[in-house]
XYZ file of C-alpha atoms in Angstrom:
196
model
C -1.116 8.633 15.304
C -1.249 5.374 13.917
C -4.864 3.742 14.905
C -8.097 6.412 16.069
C -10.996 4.229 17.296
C -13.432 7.196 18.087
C -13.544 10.687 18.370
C -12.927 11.339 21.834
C -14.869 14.571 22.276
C -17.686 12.322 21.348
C -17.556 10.672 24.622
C -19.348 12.238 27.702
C -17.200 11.215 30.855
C -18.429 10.488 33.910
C -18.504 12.803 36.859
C -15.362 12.262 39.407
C -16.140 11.987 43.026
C -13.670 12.501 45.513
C -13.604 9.223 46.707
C -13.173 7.271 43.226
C -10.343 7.479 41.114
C -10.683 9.316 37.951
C -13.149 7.113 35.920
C -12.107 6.333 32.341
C -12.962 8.012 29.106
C -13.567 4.535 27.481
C -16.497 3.711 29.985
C -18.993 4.602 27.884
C -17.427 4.536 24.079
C -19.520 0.869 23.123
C -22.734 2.638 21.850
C -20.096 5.154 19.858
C -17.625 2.433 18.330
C -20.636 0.025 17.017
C -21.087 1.924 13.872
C -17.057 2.656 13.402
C -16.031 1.450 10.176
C -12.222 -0.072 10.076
C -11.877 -0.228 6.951
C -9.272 2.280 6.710
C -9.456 5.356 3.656
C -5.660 5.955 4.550
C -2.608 4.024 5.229
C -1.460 4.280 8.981
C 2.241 5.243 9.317
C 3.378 1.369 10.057
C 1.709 0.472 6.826
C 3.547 3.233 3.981
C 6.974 2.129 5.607
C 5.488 -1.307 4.555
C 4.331 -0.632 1.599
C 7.857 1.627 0.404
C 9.376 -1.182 1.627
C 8.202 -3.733 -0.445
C 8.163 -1.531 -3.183
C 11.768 -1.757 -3.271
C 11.715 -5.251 -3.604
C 9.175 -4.818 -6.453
C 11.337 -2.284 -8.167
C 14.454 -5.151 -7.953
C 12.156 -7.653 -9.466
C 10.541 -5.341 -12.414
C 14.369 -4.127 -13.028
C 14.721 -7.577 -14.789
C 12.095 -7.598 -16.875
C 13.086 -4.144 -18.049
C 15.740 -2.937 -21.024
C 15.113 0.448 -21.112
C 17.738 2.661 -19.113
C 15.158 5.215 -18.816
C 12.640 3.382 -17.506
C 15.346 1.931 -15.217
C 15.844 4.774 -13.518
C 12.055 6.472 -13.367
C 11.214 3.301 -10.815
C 14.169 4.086 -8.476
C 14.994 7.484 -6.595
C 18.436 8.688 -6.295
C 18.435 9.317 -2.393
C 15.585 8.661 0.485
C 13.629 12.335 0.628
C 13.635 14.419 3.565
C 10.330 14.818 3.728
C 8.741 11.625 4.401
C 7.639 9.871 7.182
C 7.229 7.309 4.781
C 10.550 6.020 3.922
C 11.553 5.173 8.152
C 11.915 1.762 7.712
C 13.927 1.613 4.783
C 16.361 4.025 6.447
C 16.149 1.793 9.541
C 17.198 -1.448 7.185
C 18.895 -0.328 4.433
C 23.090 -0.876 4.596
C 23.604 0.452 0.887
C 21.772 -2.663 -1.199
C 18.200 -1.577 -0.848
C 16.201 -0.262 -3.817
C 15.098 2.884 -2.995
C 11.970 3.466 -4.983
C 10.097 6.658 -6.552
C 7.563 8.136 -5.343
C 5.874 7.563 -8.228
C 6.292 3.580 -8.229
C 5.016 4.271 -4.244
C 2.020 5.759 -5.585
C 1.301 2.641 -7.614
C 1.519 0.131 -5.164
C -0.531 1.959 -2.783
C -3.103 2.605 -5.149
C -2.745 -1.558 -5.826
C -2.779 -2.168 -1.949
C -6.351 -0.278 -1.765
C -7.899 -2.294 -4.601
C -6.659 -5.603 -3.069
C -8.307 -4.696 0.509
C -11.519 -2.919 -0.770
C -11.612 -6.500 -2.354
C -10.273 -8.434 0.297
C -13.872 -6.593 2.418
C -16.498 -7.223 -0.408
C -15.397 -10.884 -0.712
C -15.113 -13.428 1.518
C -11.850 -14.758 -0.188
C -8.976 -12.310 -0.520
C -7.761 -13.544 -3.284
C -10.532 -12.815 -5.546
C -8.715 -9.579 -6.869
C -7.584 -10.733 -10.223
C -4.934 -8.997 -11.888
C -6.746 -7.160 -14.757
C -9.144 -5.434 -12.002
C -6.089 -4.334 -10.195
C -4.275 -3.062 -13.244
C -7.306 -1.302 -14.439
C -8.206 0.309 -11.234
C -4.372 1.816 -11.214
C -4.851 2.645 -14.217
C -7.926 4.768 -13.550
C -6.108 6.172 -10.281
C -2.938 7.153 -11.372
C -4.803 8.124 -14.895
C -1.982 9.771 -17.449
C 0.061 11.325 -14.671
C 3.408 11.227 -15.500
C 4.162 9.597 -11.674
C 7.453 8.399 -13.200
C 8.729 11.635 -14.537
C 9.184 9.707 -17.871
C 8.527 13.267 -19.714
C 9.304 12.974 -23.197
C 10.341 9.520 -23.738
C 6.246 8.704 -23.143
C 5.794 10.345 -26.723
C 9.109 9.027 -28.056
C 7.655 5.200 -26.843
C 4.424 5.236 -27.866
C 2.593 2.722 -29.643
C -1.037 2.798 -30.348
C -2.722 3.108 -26.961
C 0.454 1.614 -25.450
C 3.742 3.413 -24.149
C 6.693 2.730 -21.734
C 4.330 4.470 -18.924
C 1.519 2.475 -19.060
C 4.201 -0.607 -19.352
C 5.347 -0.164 -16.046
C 2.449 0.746 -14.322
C 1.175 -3.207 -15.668
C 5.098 -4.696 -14.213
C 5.125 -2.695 -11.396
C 1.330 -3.999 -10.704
C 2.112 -7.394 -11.543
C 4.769 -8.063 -9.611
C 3.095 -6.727 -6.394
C -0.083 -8.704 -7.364
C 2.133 -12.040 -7.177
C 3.546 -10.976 -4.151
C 0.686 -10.222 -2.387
C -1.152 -13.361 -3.665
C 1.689 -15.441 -1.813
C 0.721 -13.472 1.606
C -2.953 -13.904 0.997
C -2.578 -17.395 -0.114
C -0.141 -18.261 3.533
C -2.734 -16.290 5.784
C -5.647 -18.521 4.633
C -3.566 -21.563 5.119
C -2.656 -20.509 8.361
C -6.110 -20.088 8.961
C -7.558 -22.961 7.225
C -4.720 -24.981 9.596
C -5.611 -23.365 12.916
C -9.571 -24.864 12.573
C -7.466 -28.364 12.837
């Protein structure tokens, strides 16, 4: 189920008389649905094939920023899992060229896509998620995970503070930052255009 308004045993439906057809259950939901929140805490199912698939495109774009073989192939996943739901639409479009990418590199964009429209409904601009809150917000989601399966080459990698791990969560958050920032950026044209 992609979209749940109310809770429908919430609604008390009318009684059916013989002569009336069967009344609806949606009569009497406007006194229920004023408090309803849309903001939603999870993605529906039309938004994670979104989301996977435009985190292929991400992973194409970080893959030239990157020298590192092993970090190469921690963003991409050998074949589409089984198991999710999630990947539909890049079966549905892929002919052999699409990126297919991790599940950790899905994690971070949908952790990115949750900052940017938690932000998107405390301000009245969208695009008043800067890049630093988004990265550190990841950051604090994903936390020292090892979402890429980079194992051992973390330690090898490290610098300081800094490591190949925390180097792609930044690209990887970058990139979809700049993407999205093109979207938000047409949408409020569009909008600003439409009051002409």
């Amino acid at each position: 189920m992609c979209l749940s308004a109310v809770d429908m045993s919430s609604v008390v439906p009318a009684e059916d008389d013989d002569d009336n057809i069967a009344s609806s259950p949606f009569e009497q939901i406007i006194g229920v649905v004023l408090d309803h929140s849309y903001l939603a805490t999870s993605f529906g199912c039309l938004t994670e094939n979104a989301l996977v698939y435009i985190a292929g495109f991400v992973v194409r774009q970080v893959m030239r920023k990157l020298a590192c073989n092993e970090c190469h192939s921690s963003l991409v996943a050998s074949a589409i899992p089984s198991f999710g739901d999630k990947y539909h639409l890049l079966t549905l479009r892929n002919n052999g060229g699409l990126m297919i990418p991790s599940q950790g590199t899905v994690k971070v964009i949908r952790s990115a896509e949750h900052c940017i429209r938690r932000a998107s409904n405390i301000n009245s601009a969208a695009h008043q998620c800067p890049v630093s809150l988004l990265n550190r917000v990841v950051k604090a989601e994903v936390g020292s995970e090892d979402i890429f399966g980079l194992r051992d080459h973390i330690v090898v990698t490290q610098d300081g503070i800094d490591n190949h791990h925390f180097s792609l969560i930044l690209l990887v958050v970058c990139t979809f930052h700049k993407l999205r920032q093109h979207h938000v950026a047409k949408v409020h044209t569009l909008q600003l255009q439409s009051k002409r």
